[in-house]
Short mmCIF file of C-alpha atoms and ligand atoms in Angstrom, two decimals:
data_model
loop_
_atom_site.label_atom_id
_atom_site.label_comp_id
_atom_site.label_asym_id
_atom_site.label_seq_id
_atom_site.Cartn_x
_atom_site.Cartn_y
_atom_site.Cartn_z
CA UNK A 1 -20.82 -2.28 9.80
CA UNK A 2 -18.07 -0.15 8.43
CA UNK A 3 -16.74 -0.52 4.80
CA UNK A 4 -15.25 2.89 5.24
CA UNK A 5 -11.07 1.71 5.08
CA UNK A 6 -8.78 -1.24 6.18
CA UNK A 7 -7.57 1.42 8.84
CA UNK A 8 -10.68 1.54 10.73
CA UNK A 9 -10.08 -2.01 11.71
CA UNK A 10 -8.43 -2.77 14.43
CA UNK A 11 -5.08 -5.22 15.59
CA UNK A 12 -5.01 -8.94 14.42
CA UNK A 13 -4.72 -10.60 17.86
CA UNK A 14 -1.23 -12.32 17.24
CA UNK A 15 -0.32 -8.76 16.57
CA UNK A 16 -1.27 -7.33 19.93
CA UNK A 17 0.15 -10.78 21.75
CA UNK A 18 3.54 -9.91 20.51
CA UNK A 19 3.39 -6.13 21.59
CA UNK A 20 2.84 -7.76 25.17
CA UNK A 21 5.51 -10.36 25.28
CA UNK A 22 8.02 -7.75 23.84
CA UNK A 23 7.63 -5.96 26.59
CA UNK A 24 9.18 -8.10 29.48
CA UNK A 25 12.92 -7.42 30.64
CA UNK A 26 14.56 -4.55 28.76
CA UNK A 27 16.18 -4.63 25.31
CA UNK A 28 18.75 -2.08 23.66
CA UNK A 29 17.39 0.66 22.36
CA UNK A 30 17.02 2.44 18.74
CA UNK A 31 16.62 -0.86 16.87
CA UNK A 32 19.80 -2.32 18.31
CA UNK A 33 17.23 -5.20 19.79
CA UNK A 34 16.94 -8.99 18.88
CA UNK A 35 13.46 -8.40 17.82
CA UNK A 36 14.51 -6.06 15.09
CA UNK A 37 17.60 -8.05 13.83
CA UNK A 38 15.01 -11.28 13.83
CA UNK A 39 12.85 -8.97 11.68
CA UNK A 40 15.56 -8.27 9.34
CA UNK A 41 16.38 -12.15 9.03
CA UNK A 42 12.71 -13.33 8.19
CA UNK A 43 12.70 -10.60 5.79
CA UNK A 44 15.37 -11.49 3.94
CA UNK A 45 14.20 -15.26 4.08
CA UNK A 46 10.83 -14.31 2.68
CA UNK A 47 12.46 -11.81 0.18
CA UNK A 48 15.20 -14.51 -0.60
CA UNK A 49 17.67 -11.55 -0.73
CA UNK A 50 19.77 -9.76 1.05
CA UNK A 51 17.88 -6.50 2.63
CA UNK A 52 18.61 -3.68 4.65
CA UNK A 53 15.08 -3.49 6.85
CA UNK A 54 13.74 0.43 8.42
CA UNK A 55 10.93 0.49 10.36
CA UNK A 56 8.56 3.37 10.48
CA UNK A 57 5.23 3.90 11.90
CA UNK A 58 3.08 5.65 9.05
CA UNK A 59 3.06 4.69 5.59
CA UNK A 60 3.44 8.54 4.61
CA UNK A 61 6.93 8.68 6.57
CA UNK A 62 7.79 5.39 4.94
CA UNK A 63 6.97 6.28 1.01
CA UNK A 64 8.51 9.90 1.48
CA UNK A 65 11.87 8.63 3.35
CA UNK A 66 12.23 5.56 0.45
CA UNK A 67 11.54 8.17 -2.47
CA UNK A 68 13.90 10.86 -0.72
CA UNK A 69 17.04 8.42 -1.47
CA UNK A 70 16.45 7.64 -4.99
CA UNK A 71 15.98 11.35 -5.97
CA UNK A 72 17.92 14.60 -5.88
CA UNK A 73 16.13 18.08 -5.11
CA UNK A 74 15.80 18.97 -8.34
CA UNK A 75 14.45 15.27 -9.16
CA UNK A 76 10.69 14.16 -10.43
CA UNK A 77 8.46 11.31 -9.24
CA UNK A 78 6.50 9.75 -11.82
CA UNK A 79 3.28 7.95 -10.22
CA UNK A 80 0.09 7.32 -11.11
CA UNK A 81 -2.17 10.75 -10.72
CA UNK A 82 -4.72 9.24 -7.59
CA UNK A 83 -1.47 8.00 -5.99
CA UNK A 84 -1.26 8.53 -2.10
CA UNK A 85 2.11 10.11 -2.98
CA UNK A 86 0.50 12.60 -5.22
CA UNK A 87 -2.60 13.55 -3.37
CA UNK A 88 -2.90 11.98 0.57
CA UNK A 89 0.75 12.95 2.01
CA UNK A 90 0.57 16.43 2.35
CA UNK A 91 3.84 17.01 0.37
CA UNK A 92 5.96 15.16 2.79
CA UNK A 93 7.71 13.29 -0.62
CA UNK A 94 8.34 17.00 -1.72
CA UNK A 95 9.60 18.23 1.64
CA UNK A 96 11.47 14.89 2.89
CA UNK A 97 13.07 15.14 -0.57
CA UNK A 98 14.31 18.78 -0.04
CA UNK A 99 12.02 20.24 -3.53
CA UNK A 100 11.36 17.56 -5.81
CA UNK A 101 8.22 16.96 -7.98
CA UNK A 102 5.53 14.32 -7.93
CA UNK A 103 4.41 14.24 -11.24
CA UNK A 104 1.01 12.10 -11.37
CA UNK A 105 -0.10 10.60 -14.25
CA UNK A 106 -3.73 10.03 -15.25
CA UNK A 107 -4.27 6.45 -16.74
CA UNK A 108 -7.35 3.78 -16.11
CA UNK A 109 -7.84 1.71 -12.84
CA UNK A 110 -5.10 3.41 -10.72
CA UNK A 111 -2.55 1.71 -13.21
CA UNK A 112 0.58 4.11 -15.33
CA UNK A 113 1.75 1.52 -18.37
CA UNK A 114 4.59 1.35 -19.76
CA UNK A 115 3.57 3.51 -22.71
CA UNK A 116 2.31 6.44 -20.62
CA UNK A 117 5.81 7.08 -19.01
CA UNK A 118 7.44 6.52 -22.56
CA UNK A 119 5.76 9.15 -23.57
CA UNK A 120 7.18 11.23 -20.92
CA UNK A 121 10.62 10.23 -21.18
CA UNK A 122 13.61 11.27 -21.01
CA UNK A 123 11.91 14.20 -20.50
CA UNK A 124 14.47 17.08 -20.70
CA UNK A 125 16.98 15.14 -18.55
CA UNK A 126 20.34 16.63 -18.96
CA UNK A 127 19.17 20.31 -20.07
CA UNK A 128 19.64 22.34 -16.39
CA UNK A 129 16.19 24.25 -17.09
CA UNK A 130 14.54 21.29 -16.54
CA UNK A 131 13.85 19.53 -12.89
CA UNK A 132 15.01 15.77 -13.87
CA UNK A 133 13.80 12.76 -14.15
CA UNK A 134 14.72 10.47 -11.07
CA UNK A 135 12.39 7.59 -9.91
CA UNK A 136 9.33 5.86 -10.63
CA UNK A 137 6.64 5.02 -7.95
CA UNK A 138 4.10 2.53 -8.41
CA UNK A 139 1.35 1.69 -5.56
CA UNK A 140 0.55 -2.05 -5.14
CA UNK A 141 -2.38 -2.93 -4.53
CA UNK A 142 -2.95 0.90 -6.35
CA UNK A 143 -5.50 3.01 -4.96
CA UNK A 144 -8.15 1.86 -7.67
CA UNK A 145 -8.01 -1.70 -5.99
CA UNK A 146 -6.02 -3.11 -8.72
CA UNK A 147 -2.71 -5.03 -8.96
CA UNK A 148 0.25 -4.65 -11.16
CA UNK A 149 1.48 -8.19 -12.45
CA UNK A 150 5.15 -9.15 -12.53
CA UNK A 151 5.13 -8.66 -16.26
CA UNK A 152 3.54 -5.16 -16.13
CA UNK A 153 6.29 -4.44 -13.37
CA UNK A 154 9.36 -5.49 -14.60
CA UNK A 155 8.81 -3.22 -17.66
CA UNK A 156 8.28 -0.51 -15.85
CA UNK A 157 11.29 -1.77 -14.43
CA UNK A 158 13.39 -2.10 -17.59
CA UNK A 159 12.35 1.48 -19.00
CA UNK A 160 13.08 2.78 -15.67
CA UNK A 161 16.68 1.51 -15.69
CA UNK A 162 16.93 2.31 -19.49
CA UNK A 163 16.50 6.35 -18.09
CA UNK A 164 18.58 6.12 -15.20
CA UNK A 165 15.45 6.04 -12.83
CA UNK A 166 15.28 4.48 -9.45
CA UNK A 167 12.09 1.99 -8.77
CA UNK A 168 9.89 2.54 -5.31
CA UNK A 169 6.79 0.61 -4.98
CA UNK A 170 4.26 1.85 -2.40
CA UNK A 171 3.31 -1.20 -0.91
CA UNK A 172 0.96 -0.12 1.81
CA UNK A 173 -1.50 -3.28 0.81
CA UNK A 174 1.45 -5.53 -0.52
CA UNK A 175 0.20 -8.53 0.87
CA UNK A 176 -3.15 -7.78 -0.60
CA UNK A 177 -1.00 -7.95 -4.05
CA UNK A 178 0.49 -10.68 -3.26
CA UNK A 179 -2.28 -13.09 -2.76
CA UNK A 180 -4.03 -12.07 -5.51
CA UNK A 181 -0.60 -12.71 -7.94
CA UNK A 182 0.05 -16.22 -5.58
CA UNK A 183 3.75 -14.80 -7.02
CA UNK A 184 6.91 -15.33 -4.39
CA UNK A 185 7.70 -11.51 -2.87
CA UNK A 186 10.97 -11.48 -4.58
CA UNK A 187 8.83 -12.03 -7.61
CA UNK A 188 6.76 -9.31 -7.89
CA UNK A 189 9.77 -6.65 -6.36
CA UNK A 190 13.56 -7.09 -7.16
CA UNK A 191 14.02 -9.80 -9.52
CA UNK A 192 11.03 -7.76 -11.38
CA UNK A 193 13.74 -4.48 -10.90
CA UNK A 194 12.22 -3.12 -7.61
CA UNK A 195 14.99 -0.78 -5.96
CA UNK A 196 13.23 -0.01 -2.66
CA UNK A 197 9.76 -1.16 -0.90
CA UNK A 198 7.55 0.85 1.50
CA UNK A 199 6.05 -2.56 3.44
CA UNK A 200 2.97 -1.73 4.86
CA UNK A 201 1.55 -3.70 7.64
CA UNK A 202 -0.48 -1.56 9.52
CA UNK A 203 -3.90 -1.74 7.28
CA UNK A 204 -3.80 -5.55 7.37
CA UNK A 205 -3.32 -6.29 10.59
CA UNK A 206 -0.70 -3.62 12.71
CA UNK A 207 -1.42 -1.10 15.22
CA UNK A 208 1.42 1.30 13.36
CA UNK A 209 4.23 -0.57 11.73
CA UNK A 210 5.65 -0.58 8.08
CA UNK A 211 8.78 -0.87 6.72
CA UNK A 212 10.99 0.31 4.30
CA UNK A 213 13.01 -2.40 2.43
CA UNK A 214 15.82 -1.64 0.29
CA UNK A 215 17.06 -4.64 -2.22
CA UNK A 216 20.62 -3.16 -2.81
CA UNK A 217 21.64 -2.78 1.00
CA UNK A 218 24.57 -0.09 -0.44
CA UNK A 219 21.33 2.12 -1.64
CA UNK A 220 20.34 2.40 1.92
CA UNK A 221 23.66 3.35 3.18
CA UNK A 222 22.27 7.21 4.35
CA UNK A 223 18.87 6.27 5.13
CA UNK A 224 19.36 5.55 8.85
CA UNK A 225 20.36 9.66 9.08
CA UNK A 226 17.56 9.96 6.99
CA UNK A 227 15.43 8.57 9.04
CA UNK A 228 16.63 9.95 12.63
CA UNK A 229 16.18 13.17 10.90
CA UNK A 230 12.93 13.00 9.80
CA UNK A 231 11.66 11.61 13.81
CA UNK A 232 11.21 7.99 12.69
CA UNK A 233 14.38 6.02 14.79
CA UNK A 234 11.63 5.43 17.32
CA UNK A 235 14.01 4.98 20.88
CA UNK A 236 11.79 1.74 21.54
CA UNK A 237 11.79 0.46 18.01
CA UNK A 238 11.09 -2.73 19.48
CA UNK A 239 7.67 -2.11 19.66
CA UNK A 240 7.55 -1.22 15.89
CA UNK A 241 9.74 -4.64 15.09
CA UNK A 242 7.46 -6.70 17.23
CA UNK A 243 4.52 -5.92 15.15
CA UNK A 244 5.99 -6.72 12.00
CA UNK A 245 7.72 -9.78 13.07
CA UNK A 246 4.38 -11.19 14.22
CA UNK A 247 2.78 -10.31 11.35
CA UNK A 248 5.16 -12.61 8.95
CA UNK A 249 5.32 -15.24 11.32
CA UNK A 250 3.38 -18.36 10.21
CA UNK A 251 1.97 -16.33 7.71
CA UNK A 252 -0.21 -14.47 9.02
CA UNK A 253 0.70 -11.45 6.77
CA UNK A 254 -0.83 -13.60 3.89
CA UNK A 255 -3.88 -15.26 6.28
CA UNK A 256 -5.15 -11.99 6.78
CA UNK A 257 -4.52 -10.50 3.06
CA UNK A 258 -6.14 -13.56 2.10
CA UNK A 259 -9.54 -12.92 4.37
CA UNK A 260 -9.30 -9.41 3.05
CA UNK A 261 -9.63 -10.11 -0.64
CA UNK A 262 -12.02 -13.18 0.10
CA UNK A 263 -14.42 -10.73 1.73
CA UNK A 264 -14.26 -7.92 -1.53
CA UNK A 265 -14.24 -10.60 -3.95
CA UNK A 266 -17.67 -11.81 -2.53
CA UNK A 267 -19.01 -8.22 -2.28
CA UNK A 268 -18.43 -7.76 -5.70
CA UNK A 269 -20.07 -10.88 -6.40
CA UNK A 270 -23.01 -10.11 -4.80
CA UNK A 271 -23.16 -6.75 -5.80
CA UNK A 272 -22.90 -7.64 -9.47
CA UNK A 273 -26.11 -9.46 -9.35
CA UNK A 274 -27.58 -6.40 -8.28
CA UNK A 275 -29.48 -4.30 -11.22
CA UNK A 276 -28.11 -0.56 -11.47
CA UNK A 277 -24.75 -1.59 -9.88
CA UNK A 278 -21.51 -1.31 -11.52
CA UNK A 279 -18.02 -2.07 -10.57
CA UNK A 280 -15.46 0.74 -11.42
CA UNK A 281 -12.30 -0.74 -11.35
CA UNK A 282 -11.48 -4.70 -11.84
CA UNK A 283 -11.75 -5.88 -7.45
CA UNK A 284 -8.33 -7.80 -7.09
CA UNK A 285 -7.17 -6.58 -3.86
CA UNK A 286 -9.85 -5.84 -1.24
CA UNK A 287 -11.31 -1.90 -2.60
CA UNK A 288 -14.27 -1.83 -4.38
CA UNK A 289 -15.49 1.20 -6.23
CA UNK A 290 -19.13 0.55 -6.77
CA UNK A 291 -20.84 2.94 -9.16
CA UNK A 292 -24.75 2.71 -7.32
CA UNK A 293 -27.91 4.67 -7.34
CA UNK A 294 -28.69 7.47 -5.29
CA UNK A 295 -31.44 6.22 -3.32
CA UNK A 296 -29.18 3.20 -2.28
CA UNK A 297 -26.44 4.54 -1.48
CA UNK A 298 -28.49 6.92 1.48
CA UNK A 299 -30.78 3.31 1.76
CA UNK A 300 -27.27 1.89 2.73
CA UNK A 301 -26.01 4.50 4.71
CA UNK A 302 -29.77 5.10 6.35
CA UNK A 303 -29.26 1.32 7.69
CA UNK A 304 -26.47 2.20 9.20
CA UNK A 305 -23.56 0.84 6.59
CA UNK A 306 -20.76 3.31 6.68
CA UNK A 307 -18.78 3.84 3.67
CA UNK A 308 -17.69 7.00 1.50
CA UNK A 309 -18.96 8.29 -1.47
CA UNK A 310 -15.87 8.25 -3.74
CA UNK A 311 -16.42 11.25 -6.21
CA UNK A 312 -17.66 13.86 -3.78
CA UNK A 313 -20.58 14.52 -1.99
CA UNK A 314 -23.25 14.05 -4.65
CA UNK A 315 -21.35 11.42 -6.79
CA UNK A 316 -22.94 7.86 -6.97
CA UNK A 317 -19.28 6.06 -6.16
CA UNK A 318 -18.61 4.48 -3.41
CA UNK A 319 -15.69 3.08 -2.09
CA UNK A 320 -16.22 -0.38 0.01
CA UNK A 321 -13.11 -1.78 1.90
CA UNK A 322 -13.33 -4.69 3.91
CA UNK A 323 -10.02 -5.80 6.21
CA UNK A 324 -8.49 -8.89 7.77
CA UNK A 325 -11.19 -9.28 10.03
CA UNK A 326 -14.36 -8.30 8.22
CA UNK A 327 -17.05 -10.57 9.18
CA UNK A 328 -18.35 -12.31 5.78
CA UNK A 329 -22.03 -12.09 8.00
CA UNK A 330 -21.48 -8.40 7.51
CA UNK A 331 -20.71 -8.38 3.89
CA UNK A 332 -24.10 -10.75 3.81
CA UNK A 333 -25.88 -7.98 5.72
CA UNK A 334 -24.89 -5.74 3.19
CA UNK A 335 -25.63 -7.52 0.26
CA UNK A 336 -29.40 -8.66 1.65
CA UNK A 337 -29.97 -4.20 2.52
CA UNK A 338 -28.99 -3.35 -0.97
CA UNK A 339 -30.71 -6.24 -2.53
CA UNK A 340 -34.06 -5.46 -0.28
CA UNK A 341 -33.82 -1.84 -1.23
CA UNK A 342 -33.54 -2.24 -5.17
CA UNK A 343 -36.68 -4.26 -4.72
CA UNK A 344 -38.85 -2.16 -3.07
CA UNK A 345 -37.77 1.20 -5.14
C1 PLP B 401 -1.71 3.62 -1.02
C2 PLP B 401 -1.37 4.11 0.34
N1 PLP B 401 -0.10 4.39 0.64
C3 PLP B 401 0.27 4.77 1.87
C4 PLP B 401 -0.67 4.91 2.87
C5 PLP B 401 -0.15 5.23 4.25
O1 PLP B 401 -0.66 6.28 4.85
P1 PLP B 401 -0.43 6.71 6.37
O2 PLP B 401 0.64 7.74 6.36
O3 PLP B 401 -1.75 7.23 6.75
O4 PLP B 401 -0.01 5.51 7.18
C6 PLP B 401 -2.02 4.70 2.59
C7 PLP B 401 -3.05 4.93 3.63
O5 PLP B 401 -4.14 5.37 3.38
C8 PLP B 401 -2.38 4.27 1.30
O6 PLP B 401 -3.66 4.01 0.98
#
């Protein structure tokens, strides 16, 4: 049983279905297909808004291409500090954007607040010494498992247009968000002040497929050069459209989100009842960050559970993330181990 990331799952069938009927007959290529313009038209129907739709295969590609259009060289990022942008990309933000900064910001359950970026702003902008303030990133669901509510995003939003600062949300588990707000997309993105979306698909359900989504269609306007340039305008972007038109169709975007969250929430049930067990972080997406003894966390992993230990080799967090397909018999297997092993210590 593996609680070790939503990636180690594998294709929702539906997913995998459409990869195999797209590939009958021959389409254009470069995402001149009618897969990718039906894409583009479901997405503006579940958006309610006009969009201009990228597809990408890695979430990395799609955050650092989004952020590279809403800030100069000499631009900064402000994100939370434990943001994939900051810490998990390897600098691509930095390098797609020719130089600029990523400035993280520490703040409690994966979360920057309005305040903490007040504080920060304007933050020399205008005096050339200074690199300048550009764009704001949040991550939704953030990497603490947490969600930012429509309220907490559209002032972000507001002090973000106040400075002059484009708005990029890292949505790599947006539908987890989603179903936990029960909010409509446009909701929670640009009628909360959301410039541009990086859609991710591919940890609830995708093989590789997200997508960038751009509110303000004349914000996009160099992104497809953007994009060729950085090796994403993948020659068969059917493939890539495919998976992300299956995934919204009859909802099963929010079907599996829904599973996902179903299966931490009850985790975190369980694992409440359990004595020396403490939840980090508030569970409202589907990451848990369970603060646990030593002897059962390697009780756990002896049985054969496979998770990581969040806070380095010897720290007694763990992060537990269950996916669109984990089994709830699992999560019961888990819960029975740890509850067997606290009694017999
Ligand atoms: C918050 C967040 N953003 C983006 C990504 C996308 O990463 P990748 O480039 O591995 O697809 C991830 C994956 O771990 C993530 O957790």
């Amino acid at each position: 049983v593996n609680f070790s990331s939503d990636n180690v799952a594998g294709i929702s069938p539906e997913i995998l279905a459409a990869l195999a009927a797209a590939n009958t007959g021959t389409q254009p290529s470069y995402g001149e297909d009618a897969i990718s313009a039906r894409l583009e038209r479901r997405l503006a129907d579940i958006f309610e808004h006009e969009v201009a739709v990228f597809p990408v295969a890695t979430g990395t590609a799609a955050n650092a291409l989004a952020l590279s259009t809403l800030v100069p060289p000499w631009g900064v990022v402000y994100c939370h500090a434990e943001a994939h942008i900051a810490v998990d990309e390897c600098g691509a933000p930095e390098f797609y954007a020719a130089g600029a900064r990523v400035a993280g910001i520490a703040a409690p359950h994966g979360k920057i607040g309005v305040d903490d970026l007040a504080a920060l702003l304007p933050g020399g902008k205008g005096v050339v010494h200074h690199m300048q303030p550009a764009a704001i990133s949040l991550t939704q669901a953030s990497e603490a498992g947490t969600v930012y509510g429509v309220e907490e995003t559209a002032a972000i939003a507001e002090l973000a247009r106040r400075h002059g600062l484009g708005l990029h949300v890292d949505g790599a588990r947006f539908a987890n968000a989603l179903v936990h707000l029960g909010c409509a997309p446009a909701d929670i993105t640009w009628r909360a002040g959301v410039d541009v979306l990086s859609f991710g698909a591919t940890k609830n359900g995708a093989a590789a497929a997200e997508a960038v989504i751009f509110f303000d269609p004349a914000k996009a306007a160099d992104f497809a050069f953007r994009r060729k340039r950085g090796g994403h305008l993948f020659s068969k972007m059917r493939f890539l459209s495919a998976q992300l038109d299956a995934y919204l169709e009859d909802d099963l975007w929010l079907r599996n989100a829904r599973h996902a969250n179903a299966m931490a929430t009850r985790l975190a049930k369980g694992l409440q009842q359990i004595a020396g067990v403490r939840l980090r972080h508030p569970v409202e997406a589907n990451e848990l960050f369970v603060e646990m003894p030593d002897p059962l966390i390697e009780a756990l992993f002896a049985k054969g559970f496979q998770f990581y230990r969040w806070d380095g080799p010897r720290g007694n967090c763990v992060r537990l993330v269950t996916a669109f397909n984990t089994a709830a018999a699992n999560v019961d297997a888990f819960l029975t181990t740890a509850r067997g092993v606290n009694r017999s210590e």
